[in-house]
Structure formats: C-alpha cells, structure tokens
C-alpha cells in the first residue's frame, strides 16, 4: 500500500512539473513575441529617421571605402578588377559628403553676425535680428530633440536585443558613436545658445542707445518748432499783412534748415547714412515749399501741354467751386497765372464785379477744372435764352419766329465754328459737329418754355441782349403769342346772406 502511494505521488509530481514547464514556455513565447513587435516598430521608426539614415549612409561609405582599398590591391596584380574599381570610385565620390559622421549628424544652423545699430532705421533691423536668432535657436533645439529621440530608440533597441539574446555589433558601434556625438552635440548647442544671448544683449543695448538718442533728438526738434512758432506769432502781430505770407515761408525754410543741422549733428559721424539724412532734408524742404514746387511743376505742364496760353479766355473754379473767375490770360509766370476779368454772363449772374486782375497759382490746374473758351482758335460757345409763353399761345409760330431771329444773328459765328471744327477734328475725336441753332419746347409751370441755343462769341452778353430784345418784340407783335409770367386768378362768390339782402 505504501509503495502504491509513492508511485501515485511521483506521477502527480511529474504531471505538475510538466504543467509548470509548459506555462513558463508559453509566457516566454508571449514575452519574445512582444519584444519582437517592439523591435520591429523601433526599426520601422528608425528607417524614417534622418539621423539614422545619415548614419547608415556613413556605414555604406565606409564599407565602400574598404572595398575600394581591397580592389586597389587586387588591381595591381589583375587588370580585370580595374573596371569594377573605377565604378566603385565613382560611387565613392558621390557619397563623399558622408565621410565625416560628426559633421553630418550634428545639424546646427549658424548664427548671423549681429547688425550695427547706429541710426533709427536700424532699430527695426535689430528687432528682426532678435526674432531671427530666437528662431534659429529653437530650430537647433528641435533638431537636437530629434537626435536625442533617435539615441533613445537605439538604446531601447539594444535592451530588447539583449533580452532576446541577440548580439548586434553594428548596433553597438552605432550606439557608441551616437553617445560620443551626443556629448559633442550638447556642448556645441550650449555654446551656440550662449553666443545667441550675448548677441541679443549687444543688439538690445545698441537699440536702447538709439532710442535714447532719438528721444533727445525729438525733444530738440520740438523745441525748434516751438521757437519758430513763437516767431511766427510775433510776425503776424508786428509785420505788415502783405509781408506775413513771404515771411512765414522764409521762417519755414529756416526752421527745416535748423532741423537738418540738428539731425546732421546727431548722425553725421556715420557717413554711410549721410544720404538718408540728405533725403530727410530734401523731404523737409519739399514739405515747407510744397506750394512753390507745385507751382513750378504746374508752369512746366502749362508750357509743354499747350492747353492754355496768354490771350486765351478761360473760366476757373476756385475754393471748391464757390468762386468763379472768367477773363483773359494776360501773363503766365513761374508761379502764377494772371487773369483780367471781363464783363461776362458769369459776372452778371454771380460776381457782379469785373475788370479786376486775378492771380491764380499754377497748381490750380491739378485740383480744379479750367474751361478754355478759345482753345485752338475756337472762340465761340453755345449760349442759350429761355422765354415762356402761355399755354393758349401758338407755340409752333413762336418756335418759328425764335429760330428765324437766332439764325439771323448767329449765322456768322455758326460759319466760323464750322471751319474751326474741321481743324479740331485733326486733333480730337469730335463726333457731334452740328453747329446750327437749336430750338427746344418744354412744358413748364407757368406755360410753354421756348429754349433757344445758338453759337455766340465767348463774350456772350452783347448778342444775348440783342437776340433777347428781338424775340420779345416779335412775340409782342404776334396776336396769338403771349409771353407768360407768374399770375394769380381770384374768384369771388357771393354768400347766401348777401343774395338775400339784394332781393
């Protein structure tokens, strides 16, 4: 019985040991499978890594270099290796950039040289330089983090292979090289970051110096403006009114000259920016003498365009069209157009003054419309007269009479205009060349308006007066034509009480 118990116990022990061995084997297989999966994932990631690819290219270069050295020895004894040797040497030249692994793997962008901040415009350059430096440092840090991640992947890969009891000499050599490169990489990166801080501090110091100088310059210029403003106020008080304008122009010129000297005092020591200073001075003079320069330019345009000349009858609108000047140009100087007013329809309707000499600045041609009545010898204009007749008048007869009178008195100007329009057609594209008088009929509030349009001399008042009188006489002599004017009709009605009294 005792023997049987021992045999059963021995069998059960063997069965339990076998189960434990099977469980351990299964667990080992699971672990190995997981490790192989992790290894494949790391290798897959490394194959897409720039640092890993560069190192592999370096290994290929070294292997090719060794093969070339071996073939060179063989080629000394056997010529059949020469062709293969030549091909490998060509490949070796193409891979030459990978011969220095340290230079290839340590990817640090160099810092640009800090600019010299010695004028206000360079402040912007300095601020941009600081942003550029920070961008380069951040880029280098990101590159190092990628390198560090590559190193960590290699270390993890080695740990996995150790657990899998795989011995990879290439991986060990790679790790050794990457660790050496990591130390060099960190040292260079720290050196570059320290250099970046020094450069930024230097540039910031120069920027602050220029800002302080600019503030002091602004205060000095402001003082200059205040002094000259006080002088202008004194001029307005003590100088004759006709001399104030010229005196102010001279003071403006002196003011900007002083400002130019102040700027030169601050920046003349830097010959590189002398042109910039002169540009400021030119701009200041141009601002102070803007009207004078525009007048000269306007004179140049007038002289070269031929749109206006001395003797032309012109109409100019000034002050946003509120002032209308009609007259003959009697002089065109470097600064102004001189016009003599004449008695015209504009004078009659608006100005009620004539005969004055008007001085108009030449720059008016850039900002205001100018009407030339005598351009290219065309000395006639269309003039119009309106007269209203009653609704019961014979309007057809009125139109006929008006046409006859207008045609009679404007015939000479009509013929002149026909001839001159033919000449103008060679210069301008003129589509409407109809110059015959035009009579229009309109229904108006008080009756029928007869609008008569005809060509007249640019001095329109004389003929306008003659035609107006003739039309009035002709209409008054016609029994079936009555000239209309505002009238009122009053209708009286008797009340019922008044009717009773009369009864």
mmCIF file with all atom_site columns, N, CA and C in Angstrom, residues 7-56:
data_model
loop_
_atom_site.group_PDB
_atom_site.id
_atom_site.type_symbol
_atom_site.label_atom_id
_atom_site.label_alt_id
_atom_site.label_comp_id
_atom_site.label_asym_id
_atom_site.label_entity_id
_atom_site.label_seq_id
_atom_site.pdbx_PDB_ins_code
_atom_site.Cartn_x
_atom_site.Cartn_y
_atom_site.Cartn_z
_atom_site.occupancy
_atom_site.B_iso_or_equiv
_atom_site.pdbx_formal_charge
_atom_site.auth_seq_id
_atom_site.auth_comp_id
_atom_site.auth_asym_id
_atom_site.auth_atom_id
_atom_site.pdbx_PDB_model_num
ATOM 1   N N  . UNK A 1 7  ? 4.107  5.656  -5.698  1.00 0.00 ? 7  UNK A N  1
ATOM 2   C CA . UNK A 1 7  ? 4.058  5.694  -7.181  1.00 0.00 ? 7  UNK A CA 1
ATOM 3   C C  . UNK A 1 7  ? 3.091  6.776  -7.660  1.00 0.00 ? 7  UNK A C  1
ATOM 4   N N  . UNK A 1 8  ? 1.891  6.851  -7.016  1.00 0.00 ? 8  UNK A N  1
ATOM 5   C CA . UNK A 1 8  ? 0.883  7.879  -7.402  1.00 0.00 ? 8  UNK A CA 1
ATOM 6   C C  . UNK A 1 8  ? 1.431  9.272  -7.155  1.00 0.00 ? 8  UNK A C  1
ATOM 7   N N  . UNK A 1 9  ? 2.069  9.457  -6.025  1.00 0.00 ? 9  UNK A N  1
ATOM 8   C CA . UNK A 1 9  ? 2.632  10.776 -5.683  1.00 0.00 ? 9  UNK A CA 1
ATOM 9   C C  . UNK A 1 9  ? 3.688  11.191 -6.703  1.00 0.00 ? 9  UNK A C  1
ATOM 10  N N  . UNK A 1 10 ? 4.509  10.246 -7.148  1.00 0.00 ? 10 UNK A N  1
ATOM 11  C CA . UNK A 1 10 ? 5.572  10.533 -8.118  1.00 0.00 ? 10 UNK A CA 1
ATOM 12  C C  . UNK A 1 10 ? 4.981  10.927 -9.474  1.00 0.00 ? 10 UNK A C  1
ATOM 13  N N  . UNK A 1 11 ? 3.912  10.208 -9.852  1.00 0.00 ? 11 UNK A N  1
ATOM 14  C CA . UNK A 1 11 ? 3.247  10.521 -11.138 1.00 0.00 ? 11 UNK A CA 1
ATOM 15  C C  . UNK A 1 11 ? 2.637  11.919 -11.109 1.00 0.00 ? 11 UNK A C  1
ATOM 16  N N  . UNK A 1 12 ? 1.963  12.258 -9.991  1.00 0.00 ? 12 UNK A N  1
ATOM 17  C CA . UNK A 1 12 ? 1.339  13.585 -9.859  1.00 0.00 ? 12 UNK A CA 1
ATOM 18  C C  . UNK A 1 12 ? 2.395  14.686 -9.872  1.00 0.00 ? 12 UNK A C  1
ATOM 19  N N  . UNK A 1 13 ? 3.524  14.420 -9.252  1.00 0.00 ? 13 UNK A N  1
ATOM 20  C CA . UNK A 1 13 ? 4.609  15.422 -9.221  1.00 0.00 ? 13 UNK A CA 1
ATOM 21  C C  . UNK A 1 13 ? 5.143  15.678 -10.619 1.00 0.00 ? 13 UNK A C  1
ATOM 22  N N  . UNK A 1 14 ? 5.327  14.606 -11.383 1.00 0.00 ? 14 UNK A N  1
ATOM 23  C CA . UNK A 1 14 ? 5.816  14.761 -12.768 1.00 0.00 ? 14 UNK A CA 1
ATOM 24  C C  . UNK A 1 14 ? 4.808  15.544 -13.606 1.00 0.00 ? 14 UNK A C  1
ATOM 25  N N  . UNK A 1 15 ? 3.511  15.257 -13.398 1.00 0.00 ? 15 UNK A N  1
ATOM 26  C CA . UNK A 1 15 ? 2.467  15.945 -14.168 1.00 0.00 ? 15 UNK A CA 1
ATOM 27  C C  . UNK A 1 15 ? 2.438  17.436 -13.854 1.00 0.00 ? 15 UNK A C  1
ATOM 28  N N  . UNK A 1 16 ? 2.579  17.779 -12.570 1.00 0.00 ? 16 UNK A N  1
ATOM 29  C CA . UNK A 1 16 ? 2.586  19.191 -12.149 1.00 0.00 ? 16 UNK A CA 1
ATOM 30  C C  . UNK A 1 16 ? 3.803  19.912 -12.697 1.00 0.00 ? 16 UNK A C  1
ATOM 31  N N  . UNK A 1 17 ? 4.964  19.242 -12.681 1.00 0.00 ? 17 UNK A N  1
ATOM 32  C CA . UNK A 1 17 ? 6.201  19.858 -13.210 1.00 0.00 ? 17 UNK A CA 1
ATOM 33  C C  . UNK A 1 17 ? 6.067  20.125 -14.697 1.00 0.00 ? 17 UNK A C  1
ATOM 34  N N  . UNK A 1 18 ? 5.442  19.172 -15.375 1.00 0.00 ? 18 UNK A N  1
ATOM 35  C CA . UNK A 1 18 ? 5.254  19.353 -16.827 1.00 0.00 ? 18 UNK A CA 1
ATOM 36  C C  . UNK A 1 18 ? 4.334  20.529 -17.117 1.00 0.00 ? 18 UNK A C  1
ATOM 37  N N  . UNK A 1 19 ? 3.277  20.654 -16.311 1.00 0.00 ? 19 UNK A N  1
ATOM 38  C CA . UNK A 1 19 ? 2.366  21.809 -16.495 1.00 0.00 ? 19 UNK A CA 1
ATOM 39  C C  . UNK A 1 19 ? 3.073  23.123 -16.244 1.00 0.00 ? 19 UNK A C  1
ATOM 40  N N  . UNK A 1 20 ? 3.927  23.162 -15.198 1.00 0.00 ? 20 UNK A N  1
ATOM 41  C CA . UNK A 1 20 ? 4.667  24.413 -14.904 1.00 0.00 ? 20 UNK A CA 1
ATOM 42  C C  . UNK A 1 20 ? 5.609  24.772 -16.046 1.00 0.00 ? 20 UNK A C  1
ATOM 43  N N  . UNK A 1 21 ? 6.266  23.745 -16.599 1.00 0.00 ? 21 UNK A N  1
ATOM 44  C CA . UNK A 1 21 ? 7.205  23.995 -17.710 1.00 0.00 ? 21 UNK A CA 1
ATOM 45  C C  . UNK A 1 21 ? 6.466  24.538 -18.927 1.00 0.00 ? 21 UNK A C  1
ATOM 46  N N  . UNK A 1 22 ? 5.316  23.975 -19.199 1.00 0.00 ? 22 UNK A N  1
ATOM 47  C CA . UNK A 1 22 ? 4.505  24.431 -20.339 1.00 0.00 ? 22 UNK A CA 1
ATOM 48  C C  . UNK A 1 22 ? 4.067  25.881 -20.140 1.00 0.00 ? 22 UNK A C  1
ATOM 49  N N  . UNK A 1 23 ? 3.672  26.233 -18.917 1.00 0.00 ? 23 UNK A N  1
ATOM 50  C CA . UNK A 1 23 ? 3.221  27.600 -18.618 1.00 0.00 ? 23 UNK A CA 1
ATOM 51  C C  . UNK A 1 23 ? 4.373  28.587 -18.782 1.00 0.00 ? 23 UNK A C  1
ATOM 52  N N  . UNK A 1 24 ? 5.545  28.148 -18.274 1.00 0.00 ? 24 UNK A N  1
ATOM 53  C CA . UNK A 1 24 ? 6.710  29.052 -18.402 1.00 0.00 ? 24 UNK A CA 1
ATOM 54  C C  . UNK A 1 24 ? 7.079  29.244 -19.867 1.00 0.00 ? 24 UNK A C  1
ATOM 55  N N  . UNK A 1 25 ? 6.991  28.168 -20.636 1.00 0.00 ? 25 UNK A N  1
ATOM 56  C CA . UNK A 1 25 ? 7.315  28.265 -22.069 1.00 0.00 ? 25 UNK A CA 1
ATOM 57  C C  . UNK A 1 25 ? 6.344  29.211 -22.780 1.00 0.00 ? 25 UNK A C  1
ATOM 58  N N  . UNK A 1 26 ? 5.075  29.085 -22.455 1.00 0.00 ? 26 UNK A N  1
ATOM 59  C CA . UNK A 1 26 ? 4.071  29.962 -23.071 1.00 0.00 ? 26 UNK A CA 1
ATOM 60  C C  . UNK A 1 26 ? 4.323  31.435 -22.723 1.00 0.00 ? 26 UNK A C  1
ATOM 61  N N  . UNK A 1 27 ? 4.662  31.674 -21.450 1.00 0.00 ? 27 UNK A N  1
ATOM 62  C CA . UNK A 1 27 ? 4.923  33.058 -21.007 1.00 0.00 ? 27 UNK A CA 1
ATOM 63  C C  . UNK A 1 27 ? 6.141  33.614 -21.716 1.00 0.00 ? 27 UNK A C  1
ATOM 64  N N  . UNK A 1 28 ? 7.156  32.764 -21.895 1.00 0.00 ? 28 UNK A N  1
ATOM 65  C CA . UNK A 1 28 ? 8.383  33.204 -22.582 1.00 0.00 ? 28 UNK A CA 1
ATOM 66  C C  . UNK A 1 28 ? 8.081  33.541 -24.042 1.00 0.00 ? 28 UNK A C  1
ATOM 67  N N  . UNK A 1 29 ? 7.272  32.692 -24.655 1.00 0.00 ? 29 UNK A N  1
ATOM 68  C CA . UNK A 1 29 ? 6.915  32.945 -26.057 1.00 0.00 ? 29 UNK A CA 1
ATOM 69  C C  . UNK A 1 29 ? 6.158  34.269 -26.216 1.00 0.00 ? 29 UNK A C  1
ATOM 70  N N  . UNK A 1 30 ? 5.242  34.545 -25.283 1.00 0.00 ? 30 UNK A N  1
ATOM 71  C CA . UNK A 1 30 ? 4.498  35.805 -25.325 1.00 0.00 ? 30 UNK A CA 1
ATOM 72  C C  . UNK A 1 30 ? 5.429  37.003 -25.173 1.00 0.00 ? 30 UNK A C  1
ATOM 73  N N  . UNK A 1 31 ? 6.377  36.860 -24.222 1.00 0.00 ? 31 UNK A N  1
ATOM 74  C CA . UNK A 1 31 ? 7.324  37.959 -23.999 1.00 0.00 ? 31 UNK A CA 1
ATOM 75  C C  . UNK A 1 31 ? 8.182  38.191 -25.233 1.00 0.00 ? 31 UNK A C  1
ATOM 76  N N  . UNK A 1 32 ? 8.659  37.082 -25.812 1.00 0.00 ? 32 UNK A N  1
ATOM 77  C CA . UNK A 1 32 ? 9.503  37.210 -27.010 1.00 0.00 ? 32 UNK A CA 1
ATOM 78  C C  . UNK A 1 32 ? 8.733  37.820 -28.182 1.00 0.00 ? 32 UNK A C  1
ATOM 79  N N  . UNK A 1 33 ? 7.491  37.413 -28.303 1.00 0.00 ? 33 UNK A N  1
ATOM 80  C CA . UNK A 1 33 ? 6.662  37.983 -29.382 1.00 0.00 ? 33 UNK A CA 1
ATOM 81  C C  . UNK A 1 33 ? 6.497  39.490 -29.206 1.00 0.00 ? 33 UNK A C  1
ATOM 82  N N  . UNK A 1 34 ? 6.240  39.914 -27.957 1.00 0.00 ? 34 UNK A N  1
ATOM 83  C CA . UNK A 1 34 ? 6.091  41.339 -27.672 1.00 0.00 ? 34 UNK A CA 1
ATOM 84  C C  . UNK A 1 34 ? 7.382  42.096 -27.951 1.00 0.00 ? 34 UNK A C  1
ATOM 85  N N  . UNK A 1 35 ? 8.505  41.479 -27.557 1.00 0.00 ? 35 UNK A N  1
ATOM 86  C CA . UNK A 1 35 ? 9.795  42.132 -27.775 1.00 0.00 ? 35 UNK A CA 1
ATOM 87  C C  . UNK A 1 35 ? 10.104 42.262 -29.271 1.00 0.00 ? 35 UNK A C  1
ATOM 88  N N  . UNK A 1 36 ? 9.786  41.210 -30.013 1.00 0.00 ? 36 UNK A N  1
ATOM 89  C CA . UNK A 1 36 ? 9.995  41.270 -31.466 1.00 0.00 ? 36 UNK A CA 1
ATOM 90  C C  . UNK A 1 36 ? 9.118  42.356 -32.102 1.00 0.00 ? 36 UNK A C  1
ATOM 91  N N  . UNK A 1 37 ? 7.894  42.474 -31.617 1.00 0.00 ? 37 UNK A N  1
ATOM 92  C CA . UNK A 1 37 ? 6.994  43.523 -32.139 1.00 0.00 ? 37 UNK A CA 1
ATOM 93  C C  . UNK A 1 37 ? 7.555  44.914 -31.840 1.00 0.00 ? 37 UNK A C  1
ATOM 94  N N  . UNK A 1 38 ? 8.019  45.103 -30.579 1.00 0.00 ? 38 UNK A N  1
ATOM 95  C CA . UNK A 1 38 ? 8.597  46.392 -30.211 1.00 0.00 ? 38 UNK A CA 1
ATOM 96  C C  . UNK A 1 38 ? 9.852  46.695 -31.025 1.00 0.00 ? 38 UNK A C  1
ATOM 97  N N  . UNK A 1 39 ? 10.641 45.650 -31.252 1.00 0.00 ? 39 UNK A N  1
ATOM 98  C CA . UNK A 1 39 ? 11.866 45.825 -32.050 1.00 0.00 ? 39 UNK A CA 1
ATOM 99  C C  . UNK A 1 39 ? 11.518 46.248 -33.474 1.00 0.00 ? 39 UNK A C  1
ATOM 100 N N  . UNK A 1 40 ? 10.545 45.608 -34.082 1.00 0.00 ? 40 UNK A N  1
ATOM 101 C CA . UNK A 1 40 ? 10.151 45.942 -35.448 1.00 0.00 ? 40 UNK A CA 1
ATOM 102 C C  . UNK A 1 40 ? 9.608  47.369 -35.545 1.00 0.00 ? 40 UNK A C  1
ATOM 103 N N  . UNK A 1 41 ? 8.846  47.756 -34.517 1.00 0.00 ? 41 UNK A N  1
ATOM 104 C CA . UNK A 1 41 ? 8.298  49.124 -34.513 1.00 0.00 ? 41 UNK A CA 1
ATOM 105 C C  . UNK A 1 41 ? 9.422  50.152 -34.427 1.00 0.00 ? 41 UNK A C  1
ATOM 106 N N  . UNK A 1 42 ? 10.416 49.877 -33.582 1.00 0.00 ? 42 UNK A N  1
ATOM 107 C CA . UNK A 1 42 ? 11.538 50.807 -33.441 1.00 0.00 ? 42 UNK A CA 1
ATOM 108 C C  . UNK A 1 42 ? 12.334 50.885 -34.743 1.00 0.00 ? 42 UNK A C  1
ATOM 109 N N  . UNK A 1 43 ? 12.595 49.707 -35.335 1.00 0.00 ? 43 UNK A N  1
ATOM 110 C CA . UNK A 1 43 ? 13.346 49.695 -36.601 1.00 0.00 ? 43 UNK A CA 1
ATOM 111 C C  . UNK A 1 43 ? 12.563 50.426 -37.696 1.00 0.00 ? 43 UNK A C  1
ATOM 112 N N  . UNK A 1 44 ? 11.245 50.210 -37.722 1.00 0.00 ? 44 UNK A N  1
ATOM 113 C CA . UNK A 1 44 ? 10.406 50.900 -38.714 1.00 0.00 ? 44 UNK A CA 1
ATOM 114 C C  . UNK A 1 44 ? 10.486 52.413 -38.532 1.00 0.00 ? 44 UNK A C  1
ATOM 115 N N  . UNK A 1 45 ? 10.471 52.853 -37.272 1.00 0.00 ? 45 UNK A N  1
ATOM 116 C CA . UNK A 1 45 ? 10.564 54.288 -36.990 1.00 0.00 ? 45 UNK A CA 1
ATOM 117 C C  . UNK A 1 45 ? 11.943 54.824 -37.332 1.00 0.00 ? 45 UNK A C  1
ATOM 118 N N  . UNK A 1 46 ? 12.965 54.028 -37.044 1.00 0.00 ? 46 UNK A N  1
ATOM 119 C CA . UNK A 1 46 ? 14.337 54.478 -37.324 1.00 0.00 ? 46 UNK A CA 1
ATOM 120 C C  . UNK A 1 46 ? 14.597 54.608 -38.822 1.00 0.00 ? 46 UNK A C  1
ATOM 121 N N  . UNK A 1 47 ? 14.003 53.761 -39.610 1.00 0.00 ? 47 UNK A N  1
ATOM 122 C CA . UNK A 1 47 ? 14.224 53.810 -41.054 1.00 0.00 ? 47 UNK A CA 1
ATOM 123 C C  . UNK A 1 47 ? 13.668 55.102 -41.678 1.00 0.00 ? 47 UNK A C  1
ATOM 124 N N  . UNK A 1 48 ? 12.795 55.762 -40.956 1.00 0.00 ? 48 UNK A N  1
ATOM 125 C CA . UNK A 1 48 ? 12.266 57.039 -41.422 1.00 0.00 ? 48 UNK A CA 1
ATOM 126 C C  . UNK A 1 48 ? 12.971 58.230 -40.760 1.00 0.00 ? 48 UNK A C  1
ATOM 127 N N  . UNK A 1 49 ? 13.927 57.920 -39.889 1.00 0.00 ? 49 UNK A N  1
ATOM 128 C CA . UNK A 1 49 ? 14.627 58.957 -39.140 1.00 0.00 ? 49 UNK A CA 1
ATOM 129 C C  . UNK A 1 49 ? 15.835 59.460 -39.937 1.00 0.00 ? 49 UNK A C  1
ATOM 130 N N  . UNK A 1 50 ? 15.969 60.777 -40.012 1.00 0.00 ? 50 UNK A N  1
ATOM 131 C CA . UNK A 1 50 ? 17.034 61.377 -40.822 1.00 0.00 ? 50 UNK A CA 1
ATOM 132 C C  . UNK A 1 50 ? 18.418 61.055 -40.273 1.00 0.00 ? 50 UNK A C  1
ATOM 133 N N  . UNK A 1 51 ? 18.569 61.073 -38.960 1.00 0.00 ? 51 UNK A N  1
ATOM 134 C CA . UNK A 1 51 ? 19.876 60.780 -38.361 1.00 0.00 ? 51 UNK A CA 1
ATOM 135 C C  . UNK A 1 51 ? 20.287 59.320 -38.605 1.00 0.00 ? 51 UNK A C  1
ATOM 136 N N  . UNK A 1 52 ? 19.316 58.420 -38.461 1.00 0.00 ? 52 UNK A N  1
ATOM 137 C CA . UNK A 1 52 ? 19.590 57.002 -38.683 1.00 0.00 ? 52 UNK A CA 1
ATOM 138 C C  . UNK A 1 52 ? 19.973 56.752 -40.145 1.00 0.00 ? 52 UNK A C  1
ATOM 139 N N  . UNK A 1 53 ? 19.231 57.393 -41.057 1.00 0.00 ? 53 UNK A N  1
ATOM 140 C CA . UNK A 1 53 ? 19.528 57.235 -42.493 1.00 0.00 ? 53 UNK A CA 1
ATOM 141 C C  . UNK A 1 53 ? 20.921 57.773 -42.813 1.00 0.00 ? 53 UNK A C  1
ATOM 142 N N  . UNK A 1 54 ? 21.253 58.921 -42.215 1.00 0.00 ? 54 UNK A N  1
ATOM 143 C CA . UNK A 1 54 ? 22.579 59.511 -42.451 1.00 0.00 ? 54 UNK A CA 1
ATOM 144 C C  . UNK A 1 54 ? 23.688 58.585 -41.952 1.00 0.00 ? 54 UNK A C  1
ATOM 145 N N  . UNK A 1 55 ? 23.479 57.977 -40.778 1.00 0.00 ? 55 UNK A N  1
ATOM 146 C CA . UNK A 1 55 ? 24.491 57.066 -40.239 1.00 0.00 ? 55 UNK A CA 1
ATOM 147 C C  . UNK A 1 55 ? 24.624 55.818 -41.113 1.00 0.00 ? 55 UNK A C  1
ATOM 148 N N  . UNK A 1 56 ? 23.499 55.319 -41.608 1.00 0.00 ? 56 UNK A N  1
ATOM 149 C CA . UNK A 1 56 ? 23.545 54.157 -42.498 1.00 0.00 ? 56 UNK A CA 1
ATOM 150 C C  . UNK A 1 56 ? 24.326 54.493 -43.774 1.00 0.00 ? 56 UNK A C  1
#
